[in-house]
């Protein structure tokens, strides 16, 4: 991690100055990073990652020569863009030429390889280090992002881990159970901090998107496959999700279940999106959304599942449940939630039907319980040091 963090400024320094953007870049804050440090670091990764500052200063974007308003290139931050859905969405957005993608990833070199492997054009993305298993890293990411001088027009909280067979918990740097720590708490802090940046953006439609899932919703068949999600009265979370003198499970149960911890974290994601909507949509105009992109049975999410599962799960979803979607298709769906002008409604949990048309889906009772959302918000604020 230290190596990746050290490499970070180099991506900023190796910006190819394309066309008029180059001049704009000079005015932005990010060149205020000490030059010596930049030069030293840039040598090592210049060939791996090329980045470009996508826009001039915020607010300078809409005047065109013919008097018509044109929308400037947007900037979207996607967490966990080094594989699966995040990578596919990063590619889909970058390919439109309308978005510069900030890939917020824990493994810098893996992300660089993934972007190249996916054929993403140099200059269409920037990789920045973010390890959601550390609240310090989240804060550092926010600092680094701000120092880079880019506006923030859309944030996608996509990264996740799933530990389906784990019977004992592992913990984040801050001592919280890993699945909820990464999938919910890390993103909760990130979203809260970057909300200011979204608010400052002059982009026509600013969005904050948090991935949900069908398996966290008990109003579906998939949500009824054991172990079922359920936050109970949040006593385990309130106790700090630690094993000693408490529980690593949100509902306070004594035994740890990695599959349930993941599904619980997805309820947290969906509740957080709605609480953000209630607290901030009206005042900020930011659109808050969640989604179930379909069952992307081939991603790295299942890397820790037993081999038999990994073998049978894709054909099972393809031919039996018909819930399967390819990574490319799921990437298009997420890209739609980021940028489609028709998906501006806030507080919505999006899903897609058999014809790949988006619709507003219903969340389970628990995943839409405002009282639980408020309680979750208050406890999470304490755990991440915001209250
Ligand atoms: C559990 O294990 C862990 O134990 C638990 O701790 C937790 O981690 C949990 O939620 C996570 O996972 C996972 C899994 C092991 O256990 C189960 O899911 C139990 C159910 C398995 C029973 C399968 C019954 C299937 C019923 C579907 C209907 C079948 C009809 C078959 C007809 C065939 C038609 C040609 O399970 C596994 O490892 C494998 C589970 C994978 C999904 C089940 C796949 C079953 C069918 C296989 C079909 C293959 C597709 C062929 C497609 C041909 C199409 C023409
Ligand atoms: P992948 O495992 O392919 O991608 C997850 C990403 O999260 C990876 O880039 C991974 O990084 C990153 N990540 C994991 N831990 C951390 C961390 N501590 N800090 C920063 N990044 C981290 O899974 P998917 O693409 O399938 O999942 C993406 C999202 O989609 C998740 O939110 C998941 O819940 C959701 N989802 C997935 C479904 C599916 O069927 N696959 C269905 C419904 C929702 P690295 O590459 O370094 O491992
Ligand atoms: Mg599930 C009816 C359709 C359906 C859908 C859309 C999913 C999605 N699943 C469905 C049905 C079933 N699944 C059935 C009938 C079974 C029993 C065989 C089943 C089993 C199953 C397992 C063991 N399914 C799983 C697992 C996992 O380990 C995955 C999981 O729970 O991850 C948390 C999973 C999933 N099924 C899905 C989706 C989208 C997942 C994984 C991803 C997620 O929610 O993020």
Short mmCIF file of C-alpha atoms and ligand atoms in Angstrom, two decimals:
data_model
loop_
_atom_site.label_atom_id
_atom_site.label_comp_id
_atom_site.label_asym_id
_atom_site.label_seq_id
_atom_site.Cartn_x
_atom_site.Cartn_y
_atom_site.Cartn_z
CA UNK A 1 0.00 0.00 0.00
CA UNK A 2 2.80 2.34 0.88
CA UNK A 3 4.24 1.80 -2.57
CA UNK A 4 0.92 2.55 -4.21
CA UNK A 5 0.39 5.64 -2.13
CA UNK A 6 3.83 6.84 -3.05
CA UNK A 7 3.15 6.32 -6.71
CA UNK A 8 -0.01 8.33 -6.65
CA UNK A 9 1.35 11.79 -7.41
CA UNK A 10 3.14 10.37 -10.40
CA UNK A 11 -0.11 9.77 -12.20
CA UNK A 12 -0.90 13.38 -11.74
CA UNK A 13 2.46 14.50 -12.99
CA UNK A 14 2.42 12.40 -16.13
CA UNK A 15 -0.57 14.15 -17.57
CA UNK A 16 -0.36 14.41 -21.32
CA UNK A 17 -1.33 17.93 -22.19
CA UNK A 18 -3.88 17.35 -24.87
CA UNK A 19 -5.04 20.28 -26.93
CA UNK A 20 -6.48 23.18 -25.02
CA UNK A 21 -6.77 21.15 -21.88
CA UNK A 22 -3.07 21.51 -21.33
CA UNK A 23 -3.33 25.22 -20.78
CA UNK A 24 -6.20 24.74 -18.44
CA UNK A 25 -4.24 22.21 -16.46
CA UNK A 26 -1.63 24.80 -15.62
CA UNK A 27 -4.18 26.82 -13.73
CA UNK A 28 -5.37 24.02 -11.57
CA UNK A 29 -4.25 23.29 -8.08
CA UNK A 30 -2.82 19.93 -8.83
CA UNK A 31 0.43 21.19 -10.18
CA UNK A 32 1.05 22.64 -6.79
CA UNK A 33 2.17 19.18 -5.69
CA UNK A 34 5.91 19.54 -5.09
CA UNK A 35 7.60 19.13 -8.47
CA UNK A 36 10.58 17.21 -7.15
CA UNK A 37 8.36 14.51 -5.73
CA UNK A 38 6.35 14.37 -8.91
CA UNK A 39 9.32 14.01 -11.19
CA UNK A 40 10.86 11.25 -9.17
CA UNK A 41 7.69 9.27 -9.01
CA UNK A 42 6.56 9.85 -12.56
CA UNK A 43 9.45 7.97 -14.07
CA UNK A 44 8.30 4.73 -12.57
CA UNK A 45 4.76 4.63 -13.88
CA UNK A 46 4.65 6.98 -16.82
CA UNK A 47 4.36 4.07 -19.18
CA UNK A 48 1.69 2.30 -17.18
CA UNK A 49 -0.80 5.03 -16.56
CA UNK A 50 -1.46 8.14 -18.49
CA UNK A 51 -3.93 10.58 -17.14
CA UNK A 52 -5.29 13.85 -18.21
CA UNK A 53 -7.03 16.60 -16.38
CA UNK A 54 -10.38 16.47 -18.09
CA UNK A 55 -11.62 19.94 -17.55
CA UNK A 56 -10.52 23.42 -16.83
CA UNK A 57 -11.72 24.99 -13.65
CA UNK A 58 -15.23 24.19 -12.52
CA UNK A 59 -17.69 26.69 -13.85
CA UNK A 60 -15.76 27.36 -17.02
CA UNK A 61 -17.45 24.78 -19.07
CA UNK A 62 -20.56 25.82 -20.79
CA UNK A 63 -19.82 28.57 -23.25
CA UNK A 64 -19.38 27.46 -26.84
CA UNK A 65 -18.40 29.54 -29.88
CA UNK A 66 -21.77 29.28 -31.58
CA UNK A 67 -23.49 30.50 -28.44
CA UNK A 68 -25.06 27.11 -27.76
CA UNK A 69 -24.38 25.58 -24.38
CA UNK A 70 -22.31 22.43 -24.44
CA UNK A 71 -21.76 20.29 -21.42
CA UNK A 72 -18.13 19.86 -20.46
CA UNK A 73 -16.55 16.47 -19.90
CA UNK A 74 -17.79 15.10 -16.59
CA UNK A 75 -15.65 13.61 -13.85
CA UNK A 76 -16.82 10.43 -12.20
CA UNK A 77 -15.13 8.67 -9.29
CA UNK A 78 -15.72 4.91 -9.24
CA UNK A 79 -14.52 2.85 -6.28
CA UNK A 80 -13.31 -0.67 -7.02
CA UNK A 81 -12.89 0.02 -10.72
CA UNK A 82 -10.12 -2.57 -11.01
CA UNK A 83 -12.46 -5.44 -11.80
CA UNK A 84 -15.98 -6.61 -12.56
CA UNK A 85 -18.77 -4.07 -12.64
CA UNK A 86 -16.61 -1.10 -11.69
CA UNK A 87 -14.16 -1.74 -14.51
CA UNK A 88 -16.93 -2.36 -17.04
CA UNK A 89 -18.69 0.87 -16.07
CA UNK A 90 -15.40 2.79 -16.15
CA UNK A 91 -14.80 1.52 -19.68
CA UNK A 92 -18.36 2.26 -20.81
CA UNK A 93 -18.22 5.83 -19.49
CA UNK A 94 -14.70 6.56 -20.75
CA UNK A 95 -15.62 5.32 -24.23
CA UNK A 96 -18.37 7.90 -24.58
CA UNK A 97 -15.72 10.62 -24.53
CA UNK A 98 -18.01 12.52 -22.18
CA UNK A 99 -16.52 11.26 -18.95
CA UNK A 100 -13.13 11.23 -17.29
CA UNK A 101 -13.03 8.31 -14.88
CA UNK A 102 -11.17 8.43 -11.60
CA UNK A 103 -10.58 4.81 -10.71
CA UNK A 104 -10.37 4.69 -6.91
CA UNK A 105 -8.62 1.41 -6.22
CA UNK A 106 -6.71 -0.35 -3.46
CA UNK A 107 -4.27 -2.03 -5.83
CA UNK A 108 -2.74 0.56 -8.10
CA UNK A 109 -0.89 -1.80 -10.41
CA UNK A 110 -3.84 -4.14 -10.78
CA UNK A 111 -6.01 -1.18 -11.72
CA UNK A 112 -3.45 0.03 -14.26
CA UNK A 113 -3.31 -3.41 -15.86
CA UNK A 114 -7.08 -3.75 -15.83
CA UNK A 115 -7.60 -0.39 -17.54
CA UNK A 116 -5.05 -1.21 -20.23
CA UNK A 117 -6.45 -4.72 -20.63
CA UNK A 118 -9.94 -3.33 -21.07
CA UNK A 119 -8.64 -1.05 -23.82
CA UNK A 120 -9.37 2.22 -22.03
CA UNK A 121 -7.70 5.09 -23.84
CA UNK A 122 -4.79 6.86 -22.20
CA UNK A 123 -6.02 10.15 -20.88
CA UNK A 124 -9.56 8.96 -20.30
CA UNK A 125 -8.87 7.89 -16.73
CA UNK A 126 -6.82 8.56 -13.62
CA UNK A 127 -6.00 5.95 -11.02
CA UNK A 128 -5.95 7.06 -7.40
CA UNK A 129 -5.26 4.95 -4.38
CA UNK A 130 -8.18 4.16 -2.06
CA UNK A 131 -8.36 1.37 0.46
CA UNK A 132 -11.83 1.34 1.94
CA UNK A 133 -10.61 -0.92 4.73
CA UNK A 134 -8.91 2.11 6.28
CA UNK A 135 -10.69 5.34 7.21
CA UNK A 136 -7.34 7.15 7.03
CA UNK A 137 -7.01 6.00 3.44
CA UNK A 138 -10.49 7.31 2.67
CA UNK A 139 -9.57 10.72 4.07
CA UNK A 140 -6.28 10.69 2.20
CA UNK A 141 -8.05 9.82 -1.04
CA UNK A 142 -10.34 12.81 -0.60
CA UNK A 143 -7.33 15.08 0.00
CA UNK A 144 -5.51 13.71 -3.05
CA UNK A 145 -8.58 14.04 -5.22
CA UNK A 146 -9.06 17.65 -4.17
CA UNK A 147 -5.40 18.42 -4.74
CA UNK A 148 -5.74 17.12 -8.28
CA UNK A 149 -8.02 20.07 -8.96
CA UNK A 150 -10.77 18.19 -10.72
CA UNK A 151 -14.42 18.86 -10.13
CA UNK A 152 -16.58 15.97 -8.95
CA UNK A 153 -19.73 15.38 -10.93
CA UNK A 154 -20.61 11.81 -10.02
CA UNK A 155 -19.52 9.38 -7.32
CA UNK A 156 -20.09 5.63 -7.60
CA UNK A 157 -19.67 3.60 -4.41
CA UNK A 158 -19.11 0.25 -6.10
CA UNK A 159 -16.28 -1.62 -4.38
CA UNK A 160 -17.19 -4.59 -2.21
CA UNK A 161 -15.91 -7.76 -0.70
CA UNK A 162 -17.82 -10.97 -0.15
CA UNK A 163 -16.56 -13.67 2.22
CA UNK A 164 -19.17 -16.39 1.63
CA UNK A 165 -17.57 -19.23 3.50
CA UNK A 166 -16.01 -17.28 6.37
CA UNK A 167 -16.97 -18.41 9.83
CA UNK A 168 -14.63 -16.06 11.63
CA UNK A 169 -14.46 -12.32 11.04
CA UNK A 170 -11.54 -10.30 9.75
CA UNK A 171 -11.17 -6.63 10.56
CA UNK A 172 -10.40 -3.31 8.92
CA UNK A 173 -7.54 -1.06 10.02
CA UNK A 174 -10.01 0.63 12.34
CA UNK A 175 -11.11 -2.65 13.88
CA UNK A 176 -14.51 -3.08 12.22
CA UNK A 177 -15.70 -6.32 10.65
CA UNK A 178 -14.34 -6.30 7.09
CA UNK A 179 -17.48 -6.77 4.91
CA UNK A 180 -19.46 -4.02 6.60
CA UNK A 181 -16.30 -1.97 7.16
CA UNK A 182 -15.41 -1.89 3.45
CA UNK A 183 -18.81 -2.10 1.77
CA UNK A 184 -20.66 0.27 4.10
CA UNK A 185 -18.51 2.26 6.56
CA UNK A 186 -15.68 3.16 4.15
CA UNK A 187 -18.21 4.29 1.56
CA UNK A 188 -20.29 6.10 4.15
CA UNK A 189 -17.31 8.27 5.08
CA UNK A 190 -16.30 8.75 1.44
CA UNK A 191 -19.81 9.80 0.42
CA UNK A 192 -20.18 12.21 3.31
CA UNK A 193 -16.85 13.89 2.61
CA UNK A 194 -17.30 14.10 -1.16
CA UNK A 195 -20.83 15.45 -0.92
CA UNK A 196 -19.27 18.91 -0.54
CA UNK A 197 -17.42 18.43 -3.81
CA UNK A 198 -20.54 17.24 -5.61
CA UNK A 199 -22.32 20.30 -4.31
CA UNK A 200 -19.63 22.60 -5.68
CA UNK A 201 -19.80 21.09 -9.17
CA UNK A 202 -21.48 23.08 -11.91
CA UNK A 203 -22.37 19.94 -13.87
CA UNK A 204 -26.02 19.80 -14.92
CA UNK A 205 -26.82 16.53 -13.14
CA UNK A 206 -24.72 15.52 -10.18
CA UNK A 207 -25.19 12.01 -8.83
CA UNK A 208 -24.15 9.84 -5.91
CA UNK A 209 -24.71 6.15 -6.55
CA UNK A 210 -24.34 3.28 -4.10
CA UNK A 211 -24.54 -0.33 -5.28
CA UNK A 212 -27.29 -2.38 -3.68
CA UNK A 213 -28.38 -5.92 -4.43
CA UNK A 214 -31.29 -8.25 -4.74
CA UNK A 215 -29.79 -10.54 -2.10
CA UNK A 216 -30.22 -7.81 0.54
CA UNK A 217 -33.93 -7.57 -0.27
CA UNK A 218 -36.07 -10.23 1.37
CA UNK A 219 -39.06 -9.34 -0.83
CA UNK A 220 -37.42 -11.44 -3.58
CA UNK A 221 -36.69 -15.14 -4.05
CA UNK A 222 -32.95 -14.46 -4.18
CA UNK A 223 -33.22 -12.54 -0.91
CA UNK A 224 -34.72 -15.59 0.77
CA UNK A 225 -31.82 -17.94 0.11
CA UNK A 226 -30.18 -18.52 3.48
CA UNK A 227 -28.54 -16.85 5.22
CA UNK A 228 -31.06 -14.01 4.98
CA UNK A 229 -30.07 -10.40 5.47
CA UNK A 230 -31.29 -8.67 8.61
CA UNK A 231 -29.92 -5.84 10.74
CA UNK A 232 -32.03 -6.49 13.83
CA UNK A 233 -31.81 -3.57 16.22
CA UNK A 234 -28.25 -2.75 15.08
CA UNK A 235 -26.81 -3.58 18.47
CA UNK A 236 -23.69 -5.22 17.02
CA UNK A 237 -22.96 -2.17 14.90
CA UNK A 238 -23.57 0.14 17.85
CA UNK A 239 -21.05 -1.95 19.78
CA UNK A 240 -18.42 -1.33 17.09
CA UNK A 241 -18.61 -4.63 15.16
CA UNK A 242 -15.75 -6.13 17.13
CA UNK A 243 -15.50 -9.66 18.38
CA UNK A 244 -14.28 -8.84 21.87
CA UNK A 245 -17.06 -7.74 24.18
CA UNK A 246 -19.51 -7.57 21.33
CA UNK A 247 -20.44 -8.98 17.99
CA UNK A 248 -18.92 -8.73 14.54
CA UNK A 249 -22.46 -8.98 13.09
CA UNK A 250 -24.70 -5.92 12.80
CA UNK A 251 -27.63 -7.67 14.47
CA UNK A 252 -25.44 -8.65 17.42
CA UNK A 253 -25.51 -12.41 16.82
CA UNK A 254 -22.81 -14.36 18.52
CA UNK A 255 -21.75 -16.42 15.54
CA UNK A 256 -20.16 -14.85 12.49
CA UNK A 257 -21.53 -15.56 9.00
CA UNK A 258 -19.62 -13.99 6.12
CA UNK A 259 -22.44 -14.42 3.59
CA UNK A 260 -24.91 -12.69 5.90
CA UNK A 261 -22.42 -9.91 6.70
CA UNK A 262 -22.23 -9.11 2.96
CA UNK A 263 -26.02 -9.10 2.53
CA UNK A 264 -26.36 -6.93 5.66
CA UNK A 265 -23.82 -4.51 4.21
CA UNK A 266 -25.95 -4.22 1.07
CA UNK A 267 -29.00 -3.29 3.19
CA UNK A 268 -26.79 -0.60 4.75
CA UNK A 269 -25.87 0.64 1.27
CA UNK A 270 -29.50 0.90 0.21
CA UNK A 271 -30.59 2.54 3.49
CA UNK A 272 -27.72 5.05 3.29
CA UNK A 273 -28.70 6.08 -0.21
CA UNK A 274 -32.25 6.83 0.96
CA UNK A 275 -31.09 8.69 4.06
CA UNK A 276 -28.75 10.80 1.92
CA UNK A 277 -31.72 11.53 -0.32
CA UNK A 278 -33.91 12.58 2.60
CA UNK A 279 -31.24 14.76 4.17
CA UNK A 280 -29.61 16.34 1.13
CA UNK A 281 -31.51 16.04 -2.12
CA UNK A 282 -33.71 19.06 -1.73
CA UNK A 283 -30.94 21.38 -0.56
CA UNK A 284 -28.18 20.23 -2.89
CA UNK A 285 -30.01 19.03 -6.00
CA UNK A 286 -27.75 15.97 -6.03
CA UNK A 287 -29.44 12.79 -7.27
CA UNK A 288 -28.99 9.81 -4.96
CA UNK A 289 -29.56 6.34 -6.39
CA UNK A 290 -28.95 2.67 -5.81
CA UNK A 291 -29.29 -0.26 -8.15
CA UNK A 292 -29.28 -3.98 -8.68
CA UNK A 293 -27.47 -4.39 -12.01
CA UNK A 294 -28.42 -8.06 -12.45
CA UNK A 295 -26.52 -11.16 -11.45
CA UNK A 296 -22.98 -10.70 -12.79
CA UNK A 297 -22.01 -14.25 -11.93
CA UNK A 298 -18.51 -14.10 -13.45
CA UNK A 299 -16.93 -11.30 -11.41
CA UNK A 300 -14.24 -11.43 -8.76
CA UNK A 301 -16.89 -11.07 -6.08
CA UNK A 302 -17.13 -14.85 -5.85
CA UNK A 303 -13.38 -15.43 -5.64
CA UNK A 304 -13.63 -16.79 -2.11
CA UNK A 305 -16.56 -19.12 -2.80
CA UNK A 306 -16.00 -22.86 -3.11
CA UNK A 307 -14.84 -24.01 -6.57
CA UNK A 308 -18.05 -26.00 -7.20
CA UNK A 309 -20.09 -22.86 -6.66
CA UNK A 310 -17.90 -20.84 -9.00
CA UNK A 311 -18.31 -23.51 -11.64
CA UNK A 312 -22.09 -23.91 -11.38
CA UNK A 313 -23.20 -20.41 -10.48
CA UNK A 314 -22.88 -18.81 -13.96
CA UNK A 315 -24.80 -21.57 -15.84
CA UNK A 316 -27.34 -21.71 -13.01
CA UNK A 317 -28.03 -17.99 -13.35
CA UNK A 318 -27.93 -18.09 -17.13
CA UNK A 319 -30.19 -21.05 -17.80
CA UNK A 320 -32.27 -21.51 -14.66
CA UNK A 321 -32.96 -18.19 -12.94
CA UNK A 322 -32.23 -16.17 -16.12
CA UNK A 323 -30.93 -13.44 -13.84
CA UNK A 324 -27.45 -13.52 -15.42
CA UNK A 325 -25.91 -10.44 -17.00
CA UNK A 326 -22.49 -10.10 -18.56
CA UNK A 327 -19.96 -7.72 -17.07
CA UNK A 328 -20.24 -5.54 -20.20
CA UNK A 329 -24.03 -5.32 -19.94
CA UNK A 330 -23.88 -4.54 -16.22
CA UNK A 331 -21.30 -1.84 -16.94
CA UNK A 332 -23.70 -0.23 -19.42
CA UNK A 333 -26.44 -0.30 -16.80
CA UNK A 334 -24.32 1.40 -14.19
CA UNK A 335 -23.11 3.91 -16.77
CA UNK A 336 -26.76 4.70 -17.48
CA UNK A 337 -27.40 5.48 -13.82
CA UNK A 338 -24.37 7.80 -13.90
CA UNK A 339 -25.18 9.67 -17.07
CA UNK A 340 -28.55 8.94 -18.66
CA UNK A 341 -30.53 12.19 -18.74
CA UNK A 342 -33.73 10.25 -18.05
CA UNK A 343 -32.49 8.75 -14.78
CA UNK A 344 -32.34 11.91 -12.69
CA UNK A 345 -34.94 10.91 -10.12
CA UNK A 346 -33.45 10.78 -6.64
CA UNK A 347 -34.03 8.17 -3.94
CA UNK A 348 -34.58 5.38 -6.48
CA UNK A 349 -33.39 1.75 -6.49
CA UNK A 350 -33.01 0.92 -10.19
CA UNK A 351 -33.32 -2.51 -11.77
CA UNK A 352 -33.65 -3.78 -15.35
CA UNK A 353 -36.23 -6.08 -16.94
CA UNK A 354 -35.69 -8.89 -19.43
CA UNK A 355 -35.45 -6.41 -22.28
CA UNK A 356 -32.76 -4.50 -20.41
CA UNK A 357 -35.08 -1.56 -19.77
CA UNK A 358 -34.59 0.24 -16.46
CA UNK A 359 -37.39 0.52 -13.92
CA UNK A 360 -37.83 1.76 -10.36
CA UNK A 361 -37.77 -1.31 -8.18
CA UNK A 362 -39.32 -1.86 -4.75
CA UNK A 363 -37.04 -2.37 -1.79
CA UNK A 364 -37.90 -4.80 1.00
CA UNK A 365 -39.55 -3.43 4.11
CA UNK A 366 -36.31 -3.46 6.06
CA UNK A 367 -34.25 -1.94 3.23
CA UNK A 368 -36.71 0.98 3.06
CA UNK A 369 -37.35 1.52 6.77
CA UNK A 370 -36.72 5.25 7.46
CA UNK A 371 -36.33 4.75 11.20
CA UNK A 372 -33.67 2.09 10.66
CA UNK A 373 -31.96 4.31 8.10
CA UNK A 374 -31.78 7.15 10.61
CA UNK A 375 -30.39 4.90 13.32
CA UNK A 376 -27.87 3.40 10.91
CA UNK A 377 -26.81 6.92 9.90
CA UNK A 378 -26.26 8.03 13.48
CA UNK A 379 -24.28 4.95 14.51
CA UNK A 380 -22.21 5.03 11.30
CA UNK A 381 -21.36 8.71 11.86
CA UNK A 382 -19.89 7.80 15.23
CA UNK A 383 -17.94 4.84 13.88
CA UNK A 384 -16.28 6.85 11.11
CA UNK A 385 -15.52 9.82 13.33
CA UNK A 386 -18.03 12.31 11.94
CA UNK A 387 -19.98 12.67 15.16
C1 LIG B 1 -23.61 -21.71 0.85
O1 LIG B 1 -23.13 -22.67 -0.02
C2 LIG B 1 -22.71 -21.77 2.04
O2 LIG B 1 -22.85 -23.01 2.62
C3 LIG B 1 -23.14 -20.69 3.02
O3 LIG B 1 -22.26 -20.63 4.05
C4 LIG B 1 -23.17 -19.35 2.35
O4 LIG B 1 -21.87 -18.99 2.01
C5 LIG B 1 -24.03 -19.42 1.13
O5 LIG B 1 -25.26 -17.60 0.27
C6 LIG B 1 -23.99 -18.09 0.42
O6 LIG B 1 -23.56 -20.43 0.26
C7 LIG B 1 -23.44 -22.42 -1.30
C8 LIG B 1 -24.23 -23.47 -1.98
C9 LIG B 1 -23.37 -24.62 -2.37
O7 LIG B 1 -25.31 -23.99 -1.27
C10 LIG B 1 -26.52 -23.84 -1.86
O8 LIG B 1 -26.76 -22.94 -2.60
C11 LIG B 1 -27.49 -24.88 -1.48
C12 LIG B 1 -28.38 -25.15 -2.60
C13 LIG B 1 -27.77 -26.04 -3.63
C14 LIG B 1 -28.78 -26.98 -4.12
C15 LIG B 1 -28.95 -26.86 -5.54
C16 LIG B 1 -30.34 -27.05 -5.89
C17 LIG B 1 -30.60 -26.43 -7.20
C18 LIG B 1 -32.01 -26.21 -7.45
C19 LIG B 1 -32.19 -25.57 -8.74
C20 LIG B 1 -32.89 -26.37 -9.66
C21 LIG B 1 -32.01 -27.40 -10.24
C22 LIG B 1 -32.54 -28.04 -11.42
C23 LIG B 1 -31.48 -28.74 -12.12
C24 LIG B 1 -31.91 -29.08 -13.45
C25 LIG B 1 -30.82 -29.11 -14.41
C26 LIG B 1 -31.34 -28.80 -15.72
C27 LIG B 1 -30.46 -29.12 -16.81
O9 LIG B 1 -23.82 -24.93 -3.63
C28 LIG B 1 -22.98 -25.00 -4.67
O10 LIG B 1 -21.81 -25.01 -4.55
C29 LIG B 1 -23.60 -25.02 -5.98
C30 LIG B 1 -24.78 -24.16 -6.04
C31 LIG B 1 -24.82 -23.51 -7.37
C32 LIG B 1 -26.16 -23.25 -7.78
C33 LIG B 1 -26.95 -24.48 -7.95
C34 LIG B 1 -26.83 -25.04 -9.29
C35 LIG B 1 -27.69 -26.20 -9.44
C36 LIG B 1 -27.98 -26.53 -10.82
C37 LIG B 1 -26.82 -26.67 -11.68
C38 LIG B 1 -27.20 -26.36 -13.01
C39 LIG B 1 -26.09 -26.27 -13.95
C40 LIG B 1 -26.50 -25.51 -15.10
C41 LIG B 1 -26.63 -26.29 -16.25
C42 LIG B 1 -27.28 -25.53 -17.26
C43 LIG B 1 -27.86 -26.38 -18.29
C44 LIG B 1 -28.90 -25.67 -19.03
C45 LIG B 1 -29.48 -26.36 -20.15
P1 LIG B 2 -15.51 -7.54 -7.99
O1 LIG B 2 -14.93 -8.35 -6.89
O2 LIG B 2 -15.21 -7.90 -9.39
O3 LIG B 2 -15.12 -6.01 -7.78
C1 LIG B 2 -15.05 -5.44 -6.52
C2 LIG B 2 -14.07 -4.30 -6.52
O4 LIG B 2 -13.98 -3.79 -5.18
C3 LIG B 2 -12.66 -4.70 -6.92
O5 LIG B 2 -12.16 -3.69 -7.74
C4 LIG B 2 -11.92 -4.73 -5.61
O6 LIG B 2 -10.54 -4.44 -5.71
C5 LIG B 2 -12.61 -3.61 -4.88
N1 LIG B 2 -12.34 -3.64 -3.45
C6 LIG B 2 -12.48 -4.66 -2.59
N2 LIG B 2 -12.05 -4.31 -1.37
C7 LIG B 2 -11.63 -3.02 -1.46
C8 LIG B 2 -11.04 -2.13 -0.55
N3 LIG B 2 -10.77 -2.47 0.70
N4 LIG B 2 -10.74 -0.88 -0.98
C9 LIG B 2 -10.97 -0.53 -2.26
N5 LIG B 2 -11.49 -1.35 -3.16
C10 LIG B 2 -11.82 -2.59 -2.78
O7 LIG B 2 -17.09 -7.55 -7.72
P2 LIG B 2 -18.32 -6.99 -8.57
O8 LIG B 2 -17.86 -6.20 -9.71
O9 LIG B 2 -19.24 -8.11 -8.78
O10 LIG B 2 -19.02 -6.04 -7.50
C11 LIG B 2 -19.16 -4.67 -7.66
C12 LIG B 2 -20.38 -4.17 -6.92
O11 LIG B 2 -21.55 -4.75 -7.47
C13 LIG B 2 -20.40 -4.55 -5.44
O12 LIG B 2 -20.88 -3.44 -4.71
C14 LIG B 2 -21.40 -5.67 -5.36
O13 LIG B 2 -22.03 -5.73 -4.11
C15 LIG B 2 -22.37 -5.24 -6.44
N6 LIG B 2 -23.20 -6.31 -6.96
C16 LIG B 2 -22.64 -7.37 -7.62
C17 LIG B 2 -23.45 -8.38 -8.11
C18 LIG B 2 -22.89 -9.55 -8.83
O14 LIG B 2 -23.68 -10.41 -9.20
N7 LIG B 2 -21.57 -9.65 -9.03
C19 LIG B 2 -24.89 -8.31 -7.96
C20 LIG B 2 -25.36 -7.16 -7.25
C21 LIG B 2 -24.54 -6.20 -6.79
P3 LIG B 2 -9.46 -5.56 -6.19
O15 LIG B 2 -9.58 -5.60 -7.68
O16 LIG B 2 -8.19 -4.97 -5.72
O17 LIG B 2 -9.84 -6.83 -5.54
MG1 LIG B 3 -28.81 -16.55 -5.92
C1 LIG B 3 -34.43 -16.33 -8.70
C2 LIG B 3 -33.42 -15.82 -9.01
C3 LIG B 3 -32.13 -15.61 -8.36
C4 LIG B 3 -31.39 -14.48 -8.56
C5 LIG B 3 -31.72 -13.32 -9.44
C6 LIG B 3 -30.20 -14.62 -7.78
C7 LIG B 3 -29.20 -13.67 -7.72
N1 LIG B 3 -30.23 -15.83 -7.13
C8 LIG B 3 -31.41 -16.47 -7.46
C9 LIG B 3 -31.83 -17.71 -7.00
C10 LIG B 3 -31.09 -18.61 -6.25
N2 LIG B 3 -29.84 -18.38 -5.76
C11 LIG B 3 -31.48 -19.96 -5.87
C12 LIG B 3 -32.78 -20.60 -6.25
C13 LIG B 3 -30.44 -20.50 -5.14
C14 LIG B 3 -30.35 -21.85 -4.51
C15 LIG B 3 -29.71 -22.78 -5.41
C16 LIG B 3 -29.41 -19.49 -5.07
C17 LIG B 3 -28.19 -19.66 -4.42
C18 LIG B 3 -27.25 -18.67 -4.32
C19 LIG B 3 -26.00 -18.74 -3.62
C20 LIG B 3 -25.43 -19.87 -2.88
N3 LIG B 3 -27.36 -17.41 -4.89
C21 LIG B 3 -26.27 -16.72 -4.55
C22 LIG B 3 -25.44 -17.49 -3.78
C23 LIG B 3 -24.30 -16.68 -3.43
O1 LIG B 3 -23.34 -16.99 -2.77
C24 LIG B 3 -24.51 -15.32 -4.01
C25 LIG B 3 -24.71 -14.38 -2.86
O2 LIG B 3 -25.61 -14.50 -2.09
O3 LIG B 3 -23.87 -13.40 -2.75
C26 LIG B 3 -24.13 -12.54 -1.64
C27 LIG B 3 -25.79 -15.44 -4.80
C28 LIG B 3 -26.48 -14.55 -5.62
N4 LIG B 3 -27.70 -14.83 -6.19
C29 LIG B 3 -28.07 -13.78 -6.96
C30 LIG B 3 -27.07 -12.77 -6.89
C31 LIG B 3 -27.11 -11.46 -7.61
C32 LIG B 3 -26.10 -13.25 -6.06
C33 LIG B 3 -24.81 -12.56 -5.75
C34 LIG B 3 -24.44 -11.29 -5.62
C35 LIG B 3 -24.97 -10.19 -4.77
O4 LIG B 3 -26.03 -10.17 -4.23
O5 LIG B 3 -24.26 -9.26 -4.75
#
